[in-house]
C-alpha atoms as an extended CHARMM CRD file, in Angstrom:
* protein
*
       102  EXT
         1         1  MET       CA            108.8880000000      200.9680000000      167.3310000000  PROA      1               0.0000000000
         2         2  LYS       CA            106.1430000000      201.0730000000      169.7630000000  PROA      2               0.0000000000
         3         3  GLN       CA            102.9450000000      198.8930000000      169.1890000000  PROA      3               0.0000000000
         4         4  ALA       CA             99.5970000000      200.3630000000      169.1310000000  PROA      4               0.0000000000
         5         5  ASP       CA             97.3420000000      199.7310000000      172.3590000000  PROA      5               0.0000000000
         6         6  SER       CA             94.4240000000      197.4800000000      171.7550000000  PROA      6               0.0000000000
         7         7  PRO       CA             90.9630000000      199.2280000000      172.9130000000  PROA      7               0.0000000000
         8         8  ASN       CA             90.6030000000      196.3460000000      175.4410000000  PROA      8               0.0000000000
         9         9  THR       CA             93.7630000000      197.3570000000      176.9640000000  PROA      9               0.0000000000
        10        10  PRO       CA             93.3130000000      199.0170000000      180.3370000000  PROA      10              0.0000000000
        11        11  THR       CA             94.8380000000      202.5080000000      180.8530000000  PROA      11              0.0000000000
        12        12  ARG       CA             96.7680000000      203.4030000000      183.8980000000  PROA      12              0.0000000000
        13        13  ARG       CA             94.2160000000      205.7960000000      184.8140000000  PROA      13              0.0000000000
        14        14  GLY       CA             91.3370000000      203.5600000000      184.3570000000  PROA      14              0.0000000000
        15        15  VAL       CA             93.2520000000      201.0830000000      186.6330000000  PROA      15              0.0000000000
        16        16  LEU       CA             93.8300000000      203.6370000000      189.2850000000  PROA      16              0.0000000000
        17        17  ARG       CA             90.4270000000      204.7410000000      189.3010000000  PROA      17              0.0000000000
        18        18  SER       CA             89.0670000000      201.3300000000      189.7940000000  PROA      18              0.0000000000
        19        19  ALA       CA             91.6070000000      200.6390000000      192.6640000000  PROA      19              0.0000000000
        20        20  ALA       CA             90.6360000000      203.8650000000      194.2980000000  PROA      20              0.0000000000
        21        21  ALA       CA             86.8140000000      203.0620000000      193.9660000000  PROA      21              0.0000000000
        22        22  MET       CA             87.5160000000      199.5280000000      195.4020000000  PROA      22              0.0000000000
        23        23  THR       CA             89.6480000000      200.8930000000      198.2060000000  PROA      23              0.0000000000
        24        24  ALA       CA             86.7730000000      203.4170000000      199.1660000000  PROA      24              0.0000000000
        25        25  LEU       CA             84.3060000000      200.4560000000      199.2450000000  PROA      25              0.0000000000
        26        26  LEU       CA             86.2760000000      197.9460000000      201.1450000000  PROA      26              0.0000000000
        27        27  ALA       CA             87.8440000000      200.5520000000      203.6030000000  PROA      27              0.0000000000
        28        28  ASP       CA             84.6100000000      200.6480000000      205.8850000000  PROA      28              0.0000000000
        29        29  PRO       CA             81.5570000000      198.6300000000      204.3710000000  PROA      29              0.0000000000
        30        30  LEU       CA             79.5960000000      198.8090000000      207.7800000000  PROA      30              0.0000000000
        31        31  ALA       CA             79.7190000000      202.7870000000      207.6760000000  PROA      31              0.0000000000
        32        32  ALA       CA             77.6970000000      202.6830000000      204.6490000000  PROA      32              0.0000000000
        33        33  LEU       CA             75.3010000000      200.2030000000      206.0900000000  PROA      33              0.0000000000
        34        34  ALA       CA             74.7970000000      202.2990000000      209.1570000000  PROA      34              0.0000000000
        35        35  ALA       CA             72.4000000000      204.9180000000      207.9230000000  PROA      35              0.0000000000
        36        36  ALA       CA             69.0320000000      204.1800000000      206.6790000000  PROA      36              0.0000000000
        37        37  PRO       CA             69.0630000000      202.9880000000      203.1020000000  PROA      37              0.0000000000
        38        38  PRO       CA             68.6260000000      205.8580000000      200.6270000000  PROA      38              0.0000000000
        39        39  GLY       CA             65.1680000000      204.3050000000      199.1500000000  PROA      39              0.0000000000
        40        40  PHE       CA             63.7040000000      203.8880000000      202.8290000000  PROA      40              0.0000000000
        41        41  ASP       CA             61.8810000000      207.0320000000      203.1710000000  PROA      41              0.0000000000
        42        42  GLN       CA             60.3120000000      206.6880000000      199.6010000000  PROA      42              0.0000000000
        43        43  TRP       CA             59.4160000000      203.0610000000      200.2360000000  PROA      43              0.0000000000
        44        44  ARG       CA             57.6640000000      204.3530000000      203.5510000000  PROA      44              0.0000000000
        45        45  ASP       CA             55.7870000000      206.9220000000      201.7600000000  PROA      45              0.0000000000
        46        46  ASN       CA             54.6850000000      204.3950000000      198.8020000000  PROA      46              0.0000000000
        47        47  PHE       CA             53.6470000000      201.9140000000      201.2540000000  PROA      47              0.0000000000
        48        48  ARG       CA             51.4900000000      204.5650000000      203.1610000000  PROA      48              0.0000000000
        49        49  ALA       CA             49.6030000000      205.0330000000      199.9490000000  PROA      49              0.0000000000
        50        50  ARG       CA             48.9670000000      201.4740000000      199.3510000000  PROA      50              0.0000000000
        51        51  ALA       CA             47.7460000000      201.0800000000      203.2940000000  PROA      51              0.0000000000
        52        52  LEU       CA             45.4280000000      204.0670000000      202.9810000000  PROA      52              0.0000000000
        53        53  ALA       CA             43.9980000000      202.6310000000      199.8220000000  PROA      53              0.0000000000
        54        54  LYS       CA             43.3110000000      199.4690000000      201.4270000000  PROA      54              0.0000000000
        55        55  GLY       CA             41.2400000000      200.9760000000      204.3310000000  PROA      55              0.0000000000
        56        56  ILE       CA             43.9590000000      201.7480000000      206.9320000000  PROA      56              0.0000000000
        57        57  SER       CA             42.9870000000      204.9020000000      208.7730000000  PROA      57              0.0000000000
        58        58  ASP       CA             45.7050000000      207.6090000000      208.8030000000  PROA      58              0.0000000000
        59        59  ALA       CA             45.4380000000      207.6570000000      212.8260000000  PROA      59              0.0000000000
        60        60  THR       CA             46.5260000000      204.0350000000      212.5000000000  PROA      60              0.0000000000
        61        61  TRP       CA             49.1150000000      204.5140000000      210.2340000000  PROA      61              0.0000000000
        62        62  SER       CA             50.6890000000      207.3490000000      212.0700000000  PROA      62              0.0000000000
        63        63  ARG       CA             50.7080000000      205.3630000000      215.3910000000  PROA      63              0.0000000000
        64        64  VAL       CA             52.1880000000      202.0820000000      214.0350000000  PROA      64              0.0000000000
        65        65  MET       CA             54.4660000000      203.2810000000      211.4260000000  PROA      65              0.0000000000
        66        66  GLY       CA             55.1850000000      206.9140000000      212.0770000000  PROA      66              0.0000000000
        67        67  ARG       CA             58.5900000000      206.5180000000      213.7730000000  PROA      67              0.0000000000
        68        68  ILE       CA             59.5350000000      203.2380000000      211.9040000000  PROA      68              0.0000000000
        69        69  GLU       CA             63.2850000000      203.0020000000      211.2860000000  PROA      69              0.0000000000
        70        70  PRO       CA             65.1350000000      200.0210000000      209.5870000000  PROA      70              0.0000000000
        71        71  ASP       CA             67.1230000000      197.8080000000      212.0300000000  PROA      71              0.0000000000
        72        72  MET       CA             70.6010000000      198.2540000000      210.6190000000  PROA      72              0.0000000000
        73        73  SER       CA             72.0530000000      195.8830000000      213.2140000000  PROA      73              0.0000000000
        74        74  VAL       CA             71.0740000000      193.1420000000      211.2460000000  PROA      74              0.0000000000
        75        75  PHE       CA             73.7560000000      193.4470000000      208.9140000000  PROA      75              0.0000000000
        76        76  LYS       CA             76.4180000000      192.9420000000      211.8550000000  PROA      76              0.0000000000
        77        77  GLN       CA             74.5720000000      190.1700000000      212.7900000000  PROA      77              0.0000000000
        78        78  MET       CA             74.3290000000      188.4260000000      209.5650000000  PROA      78              0.0000000000
        79        79  ARG       CA             78.1810000000      188.3130000000      209.2530000000  PROA      79              0.0000000000
        80        80  ASN       CA             78.1040000000      185.8080000000      212.3340000000  PROA      80              0.0000000000
        81        81  GLN       CA             76.0140000000      183.2530000000      210.6310000000  PROA      81              0.0000000000
        82        82  PRO       CA             77.6080000000      179.8680000000      210.6710000000  PROA      82              0.0000000000
        83        83  GLU       CA             76.8430000000      179.5790000000      206.7750000000  PROA      83              0.0000000000
        84        84  PHE       CA             79.5520000000      182.6360000000      206.2280000000  PROA      84              0.0000000000
        85        85  ASN       CA             82.0000000000      181.4660000000      209.2090000000  PROA      85              0.0000000000
        86        86  GLU       CA             82.5100000000      177.9160000000      208.7040000000  PROA      86              0.0000000000
        87        87  GLN       CA             84.0430000000      175.8110000000      206.0140000000  PROA      87              0.0000000000
        88        88  ILE       CA             81.3730000000      173.9550000000      203.8870000000  PROA      88              0.0000000000
        89        89  TRP       CA             82.1640000000      170.4760000000      205.0250000000  PROA      89              0.0000000000
        90        90  GLN       CA             82.3990000000      171.7110000000      208.6510000000  PROA      90              0.0000000000
        91        91  TYR       CA             79.0690000000      173.2940000000      208.2110000000  PROA      91              0.0000000000
        92        92  ILE       CA             77.4940000000      170.2370000000      206.4780000000  PROA      92              0.0000000000
        93        93  ASN       CA             78.8650000000      167.7920000000      209.1620000000  PROA      93              0.0000000000
        94        94  ARG       CA             77.3630000000      169.8530000000      211.8280000000  PROA      94              0.0000000000
        95        95  ARG       CA             73.9340000000      170.2220000000      210.3900000000  PROA      95              0.0000000000
        96        96  VAL       CA             73.2610000000      167.4870000000      208.1280000000  PROA      96              0.0000000000
        97        97  SER       CA             71.9790000000      164.1340000000      209.8730000000  PROA      97              0.0000000000
        98        98  ASP       CA             69.9170000000      161.1640000000      208.8860000000  PROA      98              0.0000000000
        99        99  TRP       CA             67.3960000000      162.6350000000      211.4740000000  PROA      99              0.0000000000
       100       100  ARG       CA             67.2100000000      165.7300000000      209.4380000000  PROA      100             0.0000000000
       101       101  ILE       CA             66.9800000000      164.3540000000      206.0740000000  PROA      101             0.0000000000
       102       102  ILE       CA             64.2500000000      162.0200000000      206.8870000000  PROA      102             0.0000000000
């Protein structure tokens, strides 16, 4: 006699979908970061309206912000920070001293 599945039991299809989604996300996370974020153009347009409302001229806005793009190399550099690469005690021993605390 087969016992009825509870509503909290994951189905095989649900598990496979989750696994496929995780594989896609973990396969190449930097590829997703290589392009400008999807909301960047919208942010720039909204910020332009705020700048013009504050008295920034359209010529100044175009000269300064016209070709601005996000610097996506920051995400690669972020991974090399010691906070992410060292063990916690190694990090603390190298950066915490009496001189820095006082």
